[in-house]
Amino acid sequence: MNTKHSFQKALSLVAFLMLLVATTAQAKRVVERPYFLGSNNHKLEIERVTLDKKATLLDVKIYQASGDVGIDSHASIMANGVKYDYIGSKQLPKGVFVKVPECGYVAATLRFKPMPETMTEFDFREIADNSGWNIYGVRLDGKRPQANIPQHLLQQALDKNSKLPSTDLNLGKTVVAVRLLGYKPEYKTTLDIIADNWFSPYRMPYEHDSISVDGTCQVSANAILPTVATIRVNRTEIPFLAVPNDTTTVTIDLPTLTLAATHLFANDANVKNYVWFEGKHAAIDTELQSVKTKIDVFGVTSFDDICGMTPLQYRDYVQQSYERLLAAINSNAAIGSATRTLAQSILSMNYASALFGFKNNISMAPMIAGKRGVPRADMSIDTVSYFKPLEKLAVLHSKNQRYYFYLRDFTSALRRKYISADPLLDDIAVGKRLSRSFNRKRPLTEQQMAAAHDSIANDIVRELLFANNEDLKSQLSAADEKMADIKKTANTSSSYLSIIDIDPKMSAQQILPTITDRYKGKAILIDFWNTWCIPCKAAMTTIRPLKEQFTDVVYVYIADASSPVDKWGEMIKTISGVHVRLTEEQADALAKIYKFSGIPTYFVVNKEGKITYQKTSFPGVEKLKEELVSAEH
C-alpha cells in the first residue's frame, strides 16, 4: 500500500517536472539566423533572437577591421508601432566603446524590454533618426523575404553567342536605368553608378542617391568607348558593360542582395541570384556576375597579404594571383567567348596596373590593413627585369586594352613603353591634363578650350572633353540652387542644425577666425570631413555619446565641394551642429596652414578661441573628452 502510494507520488513529481520543463521551454522562443528586409549598414548582423518573458535578447556580431565599437544607449526595437527600449549588454555596456579584437568582430548579447512572444517582425534601431546602425523588417517567422520578380525576367533567354561591341570611337550617352525591387526609402539604401570616361568632372565616384520612391533611378554619362562600369548598391558591386548610345536596364532584388552581402547568408544557395539585365549586351552583363571576383588581382585580403613585402615578393604575389584568376576565367564553362575575352582583358590590364603601382600599393598596405609597425621596404628595383613579364601580355598589343576603365592611367611614359603605339593615348593625355580643373569644379577657360582645339587631334576625344565641360556647368548651376534651398531650410526650421555661409573668395587665413569668433566663451570641436570619407562617418557614430554629455560644446563640421551637394545636404540633417561648406581650394589651403594631410581631422578650440588640440584620424572618445574638459576650463 505504501509502495503503491510512493510510486504514484513519484509519477506525479515526474509529470510536474516535465510540465515545468515544457512551460519553461515555451517561455523562450528562439529564432536562429533571422531573415530581414533591409539594412542601412554592413557592420551589425543579428545571429539569434530570443523572446523571453523578462527580456528580448539579440545575439549580434559587429564587424569592423579595427578601432572601437559600441551600441548607443538610445537603441530600441520597434514592433507594431511599439518601442521596446535597450536595457544593456555585458559585452557592450551603455556608453562604453570596446576595442575590436584581431578576429575582426565583436560578439554581444543585447537586452531589450520584452516583446510579445507572438511577434512576427520588428525593426532594430540604434538611433531614432536613422543615423545609427539599423536593421529593418527582422523576420521571426522563418520566411525569407522575396521580391516579386517579373516573369519575363525569370523566363529570359540569353544569347550565348553575343559579341563584344566594337572598340571604335563613338561619342554618345551611356544610359543606365536601375529598378530596386523591394525598395523602401527608410532603408537608406545607397546607389552609386560609376562609369569612368577619362575626363570626369568628379574627384570621387559620383553618388547617385536620387532614387525615386518606387525604387527606380536613371542616369547617363558621356562615353566614346564601351567599358566595364559599376553599379554599387550599398557595398555590393555589380559590373556591367557601359556602351555609348546604348541603354542598360538593370532590375535588382534588393532583399536578396542585402542578405547576400552579410556574413550570415553569403553562402546560402538561395541568395545567389539578385540581378537581371536587359539590353543589347544582357548576356555579357549577366555572365560578368559569375566572374566579377576574378577580374582584379587584388582580393579581400590582398593588402593584409602584401604588408612588409619587398617589390620582388610583391611582383611574385601579383603574378601568382593573375595566373590563378586567369585559369579560373578560362575554365568557366558558364560564360561565352565574348565575356571570357572581356574578363581576360580587364584582368590583364589590372595585372599590369598593379605591377606599375607597386610602390604605392606596398606603402599604403599597412594603413589600409590597419597594421602598425610594419617596416618600410626598399623600393629600388631594376626596371628592365622587374617589368619583363609585361612583354608577354597580349592585351597590351591589342585594341582590347580599350575596354579597360582606367585606360587613361596608361598615358604615363613608363606605361607607354609596354603598350602598342596608339595615337588615342596622346589625345587622352592632353584631355586628362586640361580636365584637371574639373576636379576643382571649374569649367574650362577660353585659353583651355583653344588649347584643346590645337592639341587634341581626334575630334571625338575633343568633343568628349567639351561635353563634360558643359555638363559641369549645368551641375554647378543646379548645385547653387540646391545649396540655397538647403541653407534656407536648415537656418529657418531646425534648432539643432545651422549653416555658416563662407564666401568662396574668403582667404583661408580668415576662415577659422570667422567661425570661432561667433562662439567666444564656448569650447568648440571642429571636425573636418566629407561625405565620401568612410572613417569620418564611422567616427561620427562613435562620438554621439560624447555630444550627449557635452551639450555646451559647439560642434562644427567642415566639408568641401568634393562632397556632392545633394548628398551633403541630406547627410547633415542627421548631424546636429554647425555646418560649413568650403571650396576645395579653401580646404586645401587650410590643410597647408594648419599642417594636416587627411580627414577626419579634429581641432579643439578653447573659450578664448585658441586651438588647444589637433589630430588627424579619430583619436578616440576618451581623448576628445579629456581635451574638451580642458578647453571648457
XYZ file of C-alpha atoms in Angstrom:
633
model
C 0.000 0.000 0.000
C 2.764 2.436 0.971
C 4.856 1.273 -2.002
C 1.976 1.972 -4.403
C 1.408 5.399 -2.872
C 5.105 6.232 -3.150
C 5.111 5.130 -6.785
C 2.119 7.389 -7.567
C 3.832 10.318 -5.848
C 6.956 9.695 -7.891
C 4.926 9.636 -11.109
C 3.191 12.867 -10.094
C 6.559 14.510 -9.400
C 7.954 13.397 -12.769
C 4.829 14.713 -14.532
C 5.124 18.005 -12.681
C 8.796 18.357 -13.601
C 8.059 17.565 -17.246
C 5.299 20.154 -17.261
C 7.656 22.666 -15.648
C 10.343 21.979 -18.264
C 7.797 22.269 -21.064
C 6.427 25.513 -19.638
C 9.944 26.924 -19.260
C 10.810 25.900 -22.803
C 7.680 27.606 -24.111
C 8.577 30.742 -22.199
C 11.549 31.201 -24.518
C 11.171 31.462 -28.265
C 14.445 31.304 -30.165
C 14.861 32.272 -33.825
C 18.223 31.418 -35.385
C 19.615 33.413 -38.319
C 16.535 35.602 -38.765
C 15.949 36.956 -42.247
C 15.399 40.687 -42.667
C 14.156 43.112 -45.307
C 16.700 45.921 -45.269
C 19.687 47.452 -43.534
C 21.479 50.785 -43.608
C 24.848 49.279 -42.628
C 27.221 46.411 -43.353
C 28.577 46.025 -39.832
C 25.919 44.813 -37.420
C 24.283 41.416 -38.009
C 21.672 39.683 -35.848
C 22.514 35.989 -35.478
C 19.817 34.973 -32.997
C 16.671 36.425 -31.423
C 15.373 35.104 -28.089
C 11.917 36.205 -26.923
C 11.724 35.692 -23.182
C 9.197 36.903 -20.641
C 11.872 39.001 -18.933
C 13.664 40.401 -21.995
C 14.147 40.179 -25.740
C 17.732 39.163 -26.497
C 19.598 39.859 -29.729
C 22.838 37.943 -30.262
C 24.780 40.146 -32.656
C 28.169 40.465 -34.264
C 29.628 43.842 -35.192
C 32.212 43.516 -37.953
C 34.988 46.106 -38.129
C 38.650 45.738 -39.080
C 39.953 47.732 -36.119
C 39.124 50.576 -33.710
C 36.336 50.710 -31.137
C 32.630 49.888 -31.362
C 29.635 50.469 -29.102
C 25.855 50.472 -29.069
C 24.101 53.779 -28.500
C 22.132 53.991 -25.263
C 19.057 55.067 -27.259
C 18.881 51.797 -29.201
C 15.451 50.188 -29.358
C 13.258 47.610 -31.012
C 10.174 48.819 -32.861
C 7.325 46.359 -33.472
C 3.732 47.143 -34.454
C 4.272 50.787 -33.532
C 5.503 49.950 -30.016
C 9.006 50.824 -28.816
C 10.979 48.391 -26.631
C 13.938 50.152 -25.006
C 17.513 48.900 -24.775
C 18.421 47.541 -21.333
C 22.112 46.891 -21.882
C 24.778 44.300 -22.649
C 27.561 42.674 -20.667
C 29.863 42.805 -23.674
C 28.907 46.346 -24.760
C 27.801 48.314 -21.673
C 25.956 51.572 -22.252
C 28.284 54.450 -23.097
C 31.323 52.140 -23.334
C 33.266 51.500 -26.535
C 35.078 48.196 -26.903
C 38.208 47.581 -28.962
C 37.682 45.234 -31.889
C 39.865 42.102 -31.491
C 42.028 40.634 -34.258
C 39.197 38.357 -35.407
C 37.551 41.472 -36.886
C 34.277 41.449 -34.969
C 32.729 41.948 -31.550
C 30.090 39.437 -30.410
C 27.498 40.636 -27.905
C 24.061 39.884 -26.480
C 21.840 42.976 -26.452
C 18.960 43.018 -23.965
C 15.718 44.874 -24.654
C 12.419 45.116 -22.830
C 10.349 42.023 -23.634
C 8.266 41.841 -26.792
C 5.209 39.578 -27.013
C 6.262 36.056 -27.935
C 3.765 36.092 -30.806
C 5.605 38.912 -32.600
C 6.471 38.100 -36.222
C 8.574 41.109 -37.292
C 10.474 44.066 -35.822
C 12.976 46.821 -36.640
C 16.247 47.237 -34.759
C 17.070 50.942 -34.475
C 20.217 52.150 -32.816
C 19.233 55.796 -33.276
C 15.694 57.084 -33.755
C 16.711 59.426 -36.610
C 18.176 56.532 -38.659
C 21.767 57.794 -38.319
C 22.909 54.692 -36.403
C 23.110 51.007 -37.306
C 19.590 49.980 -38.211
C 18.112 46.718 -39.491
C 14.567 46.725 -40.830
C 11.909 44.026 -41.052
C 13.665 41.350 -38.983
C 11.550 38.235 -39.609
C 10.633 35.871 -36.789
C 8.508 33.528 -38.920
C 11.439 31.885 -40.723
C 10.268 33.069 -44.125
C 12.846 34.530 -46.491
C 11.670 37.840 -47.967
C 11.366 37.667 -51.724
C 10.688 40.411 -54.216
C 8.144 39.944 -56.963
C 10.407 39.288 -59.956
C 8.685 39.961 -63.308
C 8.026 36.750 -65.207
C 9.719 37.957 -68.391
C 12.985 38.189 -66.453
C 12.629 34.764 -64.864
C 11.980 33.296 -68.310
C 14.667 35.354 -70.016
C 16.656 33.508 -72.716
C 20.188 34.909 -73.073
C 22.184 34.752 -76.281
C 25.342 32.749 -75.564
C 26.765 33.910 -78.890
C 26.711 37.623 -78.007
C 29.533 39.685 -79.485
C 31.547 42.393 -77.789
C 30.816 45.918 -79.084
C 33.453 47.490 -81.308
C 36.321 49.465 -79.772
C 35.994 52.156 -82.467
C 35.323 55.626 -81.048
C 31.674 56.648 -80.884
C 30.606 59.651 -78.810
C 27.257 59.349 -77.074
C 25.434 58.921 -73.798
C 25.563 55.617 -71.992
C 22.292 55.328 -70.077
C 21.668 53.133 -67.037
C 18.145 52.514 -65.736
C 18.033 50.750 -62.363
C 14.995 49.359 -60.563
C 15.322 48.176 -56.958
C 12.559 45.681 -56.165
C 11.525 45.702 -52.502
C 12.905 49.225 -52.018
C 11.706 51.453 -49.197
C 13.168 54.943 -48.595
C 13.535 54.339 -44.843
C 16.099 51.592 -45.528
C 18.609 54.305 -46.505
C 19.841 52.282 -49.488
C 22.755 53.917 -51.318
C 23.078 53.606 -55.070
C 26.253 54.658 -56.909
C 26.756 54.299 -60.654
C 30.396 54.659 -61.628
C 31.349 54.973 -65.280
C 34.824 56.414 -65.886
C 35.079 58.370 -69.128
C 38.630 59.755 -68.601
C 37.629 63.420 -68.297
C 35.259 63.107 -65.375
C 34.285 66.289 -63.502
C 34.349 64.411 -60.191
C 37.226 63.672 -57.861
C 35.346 60.814 -56.211
C 32.803 58.443 -57.770
C 29.625 60.475 -58.140
C 26.945 59.334 -55.731
C 23.538 58.916 -57.367
C 21.290 58.881 -54.337
C 18.317 60.220 -56.269
C 16.296 57.009 -56.007
C 12.594 57.553 -56.615
C 10.094 56.290 -54.058
C 9.277 53.385 -56.391
C 12.937 52.277 -56.306
C 13.891 53.485 -59.787
C 16.840 55.615 -60.861
C 18.110 56.580 -64.301
C 21.452 58.250 -65.007
C 23.585 58.920 -68.047
C 27.219 59.704 -68.752
C 29.223 60.765 -71.782
C 31.281 57.995 -73.337
C 33.223 57.219 -76.507
C 34.215 53.604 -75.839
C 32.480 50.567 -74.337
C 33.921 49.875 -70.909
C 33.116 47.949 -67.752
C 31.253 50.218 -65.339
C 29.900 49.501 -61.845
C 26.589 49.754 -60.046
C 27.205 49.815 -56.299
C 24.196 49.081 -54.089
C 25.249 49.672 -50.501
C 28.555 47.738 -50.602
C 27.690 45.214 -53.316
C 29.298 45.894 -56.689
C 27.596 44.858 -59.934
C 29.766 45.241 -63.062
C 28.193 45.810 -66.469
C 29.221 46.918 -69.938
C 28.553 50.633 -70.477
C 28.313 51.407 -74.201
C 27.931 54.790 -75.980
C 24.457 55.440 -77.412
C 23.074 52.443 -75.549
C 20.787 51.831 -72.573
C 21.319 49.165 -69.929
C 18.266 48.253 -67.853
C 19.011 46.590 -64.514
C 16.483 45.011 -62.131
C 17.752 44.184 -58.633
C 16.061 42.036 -55.978
C 17.067 44.265 -53.051
C 16.059 41.952 -50.148
C 18.067 39.084 -51.630
C 21.064 41.306 -52.450
C 21.016 42.625 -48.868
C 21.078 39.089 -47.443
C 23.836 38.044 -49.857
C 26.042 40.873 -48.573
C 26.072 39.521 -44.995
C 28.404 37.048 -43.330
C 25.353 35.070 -42.176
C 23.769 34.352 -45.550
C 26.503 34.917 -48.144
C 26.993 31.193 -48.790
C 23.306 30.286 -48.981
C 22.332 28.927 -52.389
C 19.030 30.851 -52.423
C 20.678 34.295 -52.331
C 22.973 33.899 -55.351
C 20.653 35.432 -57.971
C 19.565 39.009 -57.390
C 20.221 40.924 -60.626
C 18.741 40.798 -64.150
C 19.869 42.787 -67.208
C 18.032 43.890 -70.319
C 19.549 45.426 -73.440
C 21.864 44.533 -76.311
C 24.526 43.151 -74.005
C 22.332 41.480 -71.379
C 24.058 38.105 -71.853
C 27.535 39.556 -71.301
C 26.349 41.636 -68.326
C 24.734 38.574 -66.744
C 27.776 36.365 -67.288
C 30.078 39.033 -65.872
C 28.499 38.456 -62.461
C 29.933 34.941 -62.297
C 33.498 36.202 -62.895
C 33.354 39.623 -61.219
C 35.663 38.491 -58.409
C 38.136 37.173 -60.998
C 38.900 40.383 -62.920
C 41.088 42.093 -60.299
C 44.357 40.691 -58.948
C 43.596 42.343 -55.608
C 41.174 40.421 -53.430
C 39.684 40.969 -49.989
C 42.858 40.002 -48.092
C 45.459 41.343 -50.543
C 46.509 44.402 -48.580
C 46.943 42.255 -45.480
C 48.977 39.799 -47.534
C 51.399 42.323 -49.039
C 52.210 44.162 -45.804
C 56.000 44.223 -45.397
C 56.722 42.667 -48.807
C 59.692 43.675 -50.950
C 58.942 44.729 -54.554
C 60.066 41.310 -55.857
C 57.895 39.454 -53.346
C 55.015 41.735 -54.337
C 55.589 41.031 -58.057
C 55.520 37.279 -57.432
C 52.337 37.631 -55.356
C 50.580 39.671 -58.063
C 51.730 37.326 -60.842
C 50.531 34.227 -58.973
C 47.189 35.910 -58.318
C 46.902 36.817 -62.010
C 47.693 33.301 -63.202
C 45.241 31.737 -60.743
C 42.409 34.082 -61.725
C 43.121 33.741 -65.452
C 42.901 29.957 -65.131
C 39.567 30.321 -63.312
C 38.188 32.525 -66.114
C 39.394 30.125 -68.822
C 37.867 27.096 -67.110
C 34.456 28.726 -66.532
C 32.147 26.856 -68.905
C 29.140 29.007 -67.933
C 30.353 32.069 -69.872
C 30.504 32.720 -73.600
C 33.577 33.680 -75.617
C 32.714 37.417 -75.556
C 32.523 37.538 -71.754
C 35.683 35.428 -71.471
C 37.578 37.815 -73.752
C 36.328 40.838 -71.826
C 37.187 39.311 -68.427
C 40.648 38.270 -69.644
C 41.305 41.777 -70.973
C 40.226 43.570 -67.808
C 42.162 41.153 -65.566
C 45.300 41.514 -67.676
C 45.123 45.314 -67.620
C 44.552 45.234 -63.855
C 47.583 42.968 -63.522
C 49.739 45.426 -65.480
C 48.382 48.330 -63.462
C 49.160 46.515 -60.188
C 52.774 45.950 -61.266
C 53.206 49.582 -62.245
C 51.715 50.668 -58.915
C 53.967 48.555 -56.696
C 55.384 51.492 -54.701
C 52.016 52.974 -53.827
C 50.383 49.625 -53.028
C 53.193 48.379 -50.768
C 53.408 51.751 -48.988
C 49.654 52.041 -48.432
C 49.080 48.404 -47.396
C 49.765 48.828 -43.632
C 47.371 51.769 -43.371
C 44.629 50.017 -45.366
C 45.089 46.768 -43.420
C 45.223 48.616 -40.082
C 48.656 47.223 -39.180
C 51.233 49.220 -37.241
C 54.972 48.832 -37.004
C 55.395 47.312 -40.473
C 58.970 48.063 -41.624
C 59.248 50.058 -44.838
C 60.679 48.025 -47.708
C 63.481 49.150 -50.009
C 61.644 50.211 -53.183
C 64.632 50.193 -55.525
C 64.273 47.822 -58.498
C 65.869 47.043 -61.842
C 63.139 48.431 -64.107
C 64.012 46.293 -67.137
C 63.854 42.941 -65.344
C 61.031 43.913 -62.996
C 58.548 44.690 -65.779
C 59.769 41.965 -68.175
C 56.623 39.804 -67.607
C 54.590 42.557 -69.294
C 56.336 41.943 -72.618
C 54.280 38.741 -72.974
C 50.977 40.354 -72.032
C 48.905 40.112 -75.196
C 46.302 42.705 -74.206
C 48.936 45.463 -74.272
C 49.263 44.865 -78.015
C 45.555 44.576 -78.742
C 42.704 47.020 -79.075
C 41.048 45.095 -76.236
C 43.022 47.371 -73.926
C 40.355 49.955 -74.763
C 37.777 48.081 -72.674
C 39.803 48.936 -69.569
C 38.082 51.510 -67.344
C 41.356 53.226 -66.315
C 42.934 53.371 -69.755
C 43.968 56.970 -69.083
C 46.454 55.670 -66.471
C 48.467 54.183 -69.351
C 49.354 57.602 -70.773
C 52.403 57.884 -68.457
C 55.850 57.475 -70.037
C 56.644 54.266 -68.116
C 53.432 52.517 -69.082
C 53.615 53.661 -72.703
C 56.853 51.655 -73.042
C 54.921 48.414 -72.842
C 51.764 49.227 -74.765
C 51.358 49.248 -78.552
C 51.556 52.652 -80.162
C 48.070 54.152 -80.091
C 47.575 57.831 -81.030
C 44.443 57.758 -78.874
C 46.689 57.756 -75.785
C 48.292 61.052 -76.873
C 44.901 62.726 -77.069
C 43.783 61.220 -73.763
C 46.911 62.629 -72.121
C 46.121 66.152 -73.339
C 42.465 65.919 -72.337
C 43.461 64.492 -68.951
C 45.721 67.492 -68.315
C 43.111 70.043 -69.383
C 40.335 68.376 -67.361
C 42.197 68.690 -64.056
C 40.210 71.855 -63.431
C 37.049 69.696 -63.378
C 38.303 68.159 -60.132
C 38.091 71.643 -58.658
C 34.620 72.185 -60.052
C 35.999 74.740 -62.523
C 34.874 74.700 -66.181
C 37.439 75.154 -68.924
C 38.698 78.674 -69.585
C 38.767 80.151 -73.083
C 42.528 79.511 -73.190
C 41.995 75.847 -72.271
C 39.292 75.497 -74.914
C 41.705 76.899 -77.522
C 44.441 74.524 -76.323
C 42.067 71.582 -76.755
C 41.324 72.641 -80.337
C 45.048 72.931 -81.111
C 46.395 69.899 -79.230
C 43.776 67.128 -79.454
C 43.900 65.592 -82.917
C 40.904 63.280 -82.575
C 37.607 65.126 -82.974
C 35.676 62.616 -80.835
C 38.090 62.833 -77.895
C 37.887 66.636 -78.053
C 34.080 66.552 -78.146
C 34.033 64.266 -75.104
C 36.065 66.839 -73.186
C 33.719 69.641 -74.262
C 30.595 67.600 -73.445
C 31.842 67.022 -69.901
C 32.616 70.719 -69.620
C 29.012 71.618 -70.482
C 27.708 69.012 -68.037
C 29.847 70.517 -65.287
C 28.407 73.981 -65.948
C 24.878 72.618 -65.639
C 25.736 70.734 -62.454
C 27.282 73.815 -60.840
C 24.185 75.841 -61.602
C 21.939 73.158 -60.132
C 24.223 72.830 -57.087
C 23.987 76.572 -56.400
C 20.194 76.378 -56.421
C 20.238 73.311 -54.176
C 22.652 74.949 -51.753
C 20.432 77.983 -51.423
C 17.489 75.717 -50.637
C 19.493 73.733 -48.043
C 20.596 76.912 -46.265
C 17.082 78.268 -46.169
C 15.649 75.046 -44.762
C 18.408 74.489 -42.201
C 18.524 78.001 -40.796
C 14.769 78.518 -40.531
C 13.312 75.179 -39.474
C 15.836 73.467 -37.185
C 17.112 74.441 -33.765
C 19.931 71.856 -33.765
C 21.291 72.446 -37.273
C 22.742 75.626 -38.715
C 24.943 76.556 -41.664
C 27.605 79.274 -41.708
C 27.892 80.861 -45.127
C 31.561 81.250 -46.125
C 32.329 83.393 -49.176
C 34.124 81.250 -51.807
C 36.631 84.100 -52.190
C 37.429 84.324 -48.459
C 41.105 83.665 -47.768
C 41.979 80.532 -45.842
C 43.552 82.619 -43.049
C 40.186 84.233 -42.330
C 38.012 81.113 -42.301
C 38.608 79.647 -38.834
C 38.600 83.032 -37.037
C 35.345 83.882 -38.836
C 33.810 80.672 -37.455
C 35.272 80.628 -33.947
C 34.714 84.341 -33.199
C 30.979 83.645 -33.187
C 31.346 81.274 -30.250
C 33.802 83.034 -27.932
C 33.223 81.832 -24.390
C 32.392 78.286 -25.504
C 34.581 75.271 -26.214
C 34.447 74.159 -29.868
C 35.107 70.810 -31.515
C 35.858 71.197 -35.230
C 35.523 68.092 -37.422
C 36.954 68.187 -40.968
C 35.096 65.547 -43.013
C 33.472 64.725 -46.363
C 30.528 62.603 -47.423
C 32.782 60.074 -49.211
C 35.057 59.582 -46.177
C 34.089 56.270 -44.531
C 36.295 56.774 -41.406
C 34.719 60.229 -40.951
C 31.204 58.785 -40.901
C 32.218 55.913 -38.604
C 33.732 58.386 -36.134
C 30.540 60.461 -36.126
C 28.635 57.395 -34.973
C 31.199 56.718 -32.246
C 31.145 60.294 -30.988
C 27.398 60.572 -30.395
C 27.503 59.716 -26.654
C 30.130 62.425 -26.150
C 27.849 65.015 -27.788
C 25.057 63.978 -25.448
C 27.358 64.503 -22.448
C 28.970 67.796 -23.535
C 25.905 69.762 -24.565
C 27.549 73.180 -24.064
C 30.262 72.444 -26.614
C 29.784 73.845 -30.140
C 30.253 71.133 -32.768
C 31.439 72.487 -36.123
C 31.597 70.248 -39.209
C 33.648 71.468 -42.178
C 33.309 69.755 -45.574
C 34.301 70.882 -49.056
C 32.894 70.809 -52.566
C 34.202 67.278 -53.246
C 31.101 66.205 -51.317
C 28.145 66.269 -53.752
C 25.814 68.996 -52.535
C 22.720 66.750 -52.609
C 24.458 64.079 -50.544
C 25.900 66.652 -48.148
C 22.535 68.367 -47.689
C 20.867 65.048 -46.917
C 23.545 63.826 -44.515
C 23.772 66.945 -42.361
C 20.114 66.545 -41.413
C 21.240 63.784 -39.051
C 24.425 65.530 -37.829
C 23.457 68.084 -35.198
C 25.774 71.074 -35.052
C 27.138 73.924 -37.149
C 27.993 73.108 -40.766
C 30.417 74.813 -43.125
C 30.990 74.054 -46.807
C 34.187 75.329 -48.453
C 35.629 75.258 -51.943
C 38.298 72.618 -52.474
C 40.925 75.369 -52.818
C 39.947 76.769 -49.432
C 40.025 73.305 -47.846
C 43.475 72.571 -49.303
C 44.799 75.948 -48.183
C 43.501 75.353 -44.652
C 45.229 71.979 -44.586
C 48.525 73.636 -45.558
C 48.186 76.407 -42.983
C 47.394 74.024 -40.138
C 49.628 71.223 -41.457
C 47.288 68.277 -41.781
C 47.124 65.934 -44.762
C 43.932 63.923 -44.372
C 40.490 63.549 -42.866
C 38.951 63.142 -40.416
C 40.914 65.871 -38.635
C 39.811 67.340 -35.306
C 40.525 70.704 -33.652
C 39.574 71.567 -30.088
C 39.222 75.320 -29.534
C 39.045 76.732 -26.007
C 36.783 79.517 -24.712
C 39.339 82.167 -25.713
C 39.315 80.968 -29.328
C 42.729 79.271 -29.212
C 43.325 75.863 -30.811
C 44.453 73.643 -27.926
C 44.412 70.269 -29.658
C 44.731 68.948 -33.216
C 44.677 65.361 -34.501
C 44.286 63.693 -37.884
C 42.406 60.345 -37.665
C 39.949 59.606 -34.891
C 41.759 59.851 -31.509
C 39.093 58.020 -29.519
C 36.217 59.253 -27.379
C 38.205 59.386 -24.125
C 40.936 61.574 -25.637
C 38.403 64.022 -27.093
C 36.555 64.071 -23.779
C 39.801 64.904 -21.971
C 40.604 67.736 -24.383
C 37.081 69.199 -24.211
C 37.142 69.193 -20.402
C 40.434 71.093 -20.564
C 39.055 73.560 -23.149
C 35.997 74.310 -21.023
C 38.099 75.377 -18.018
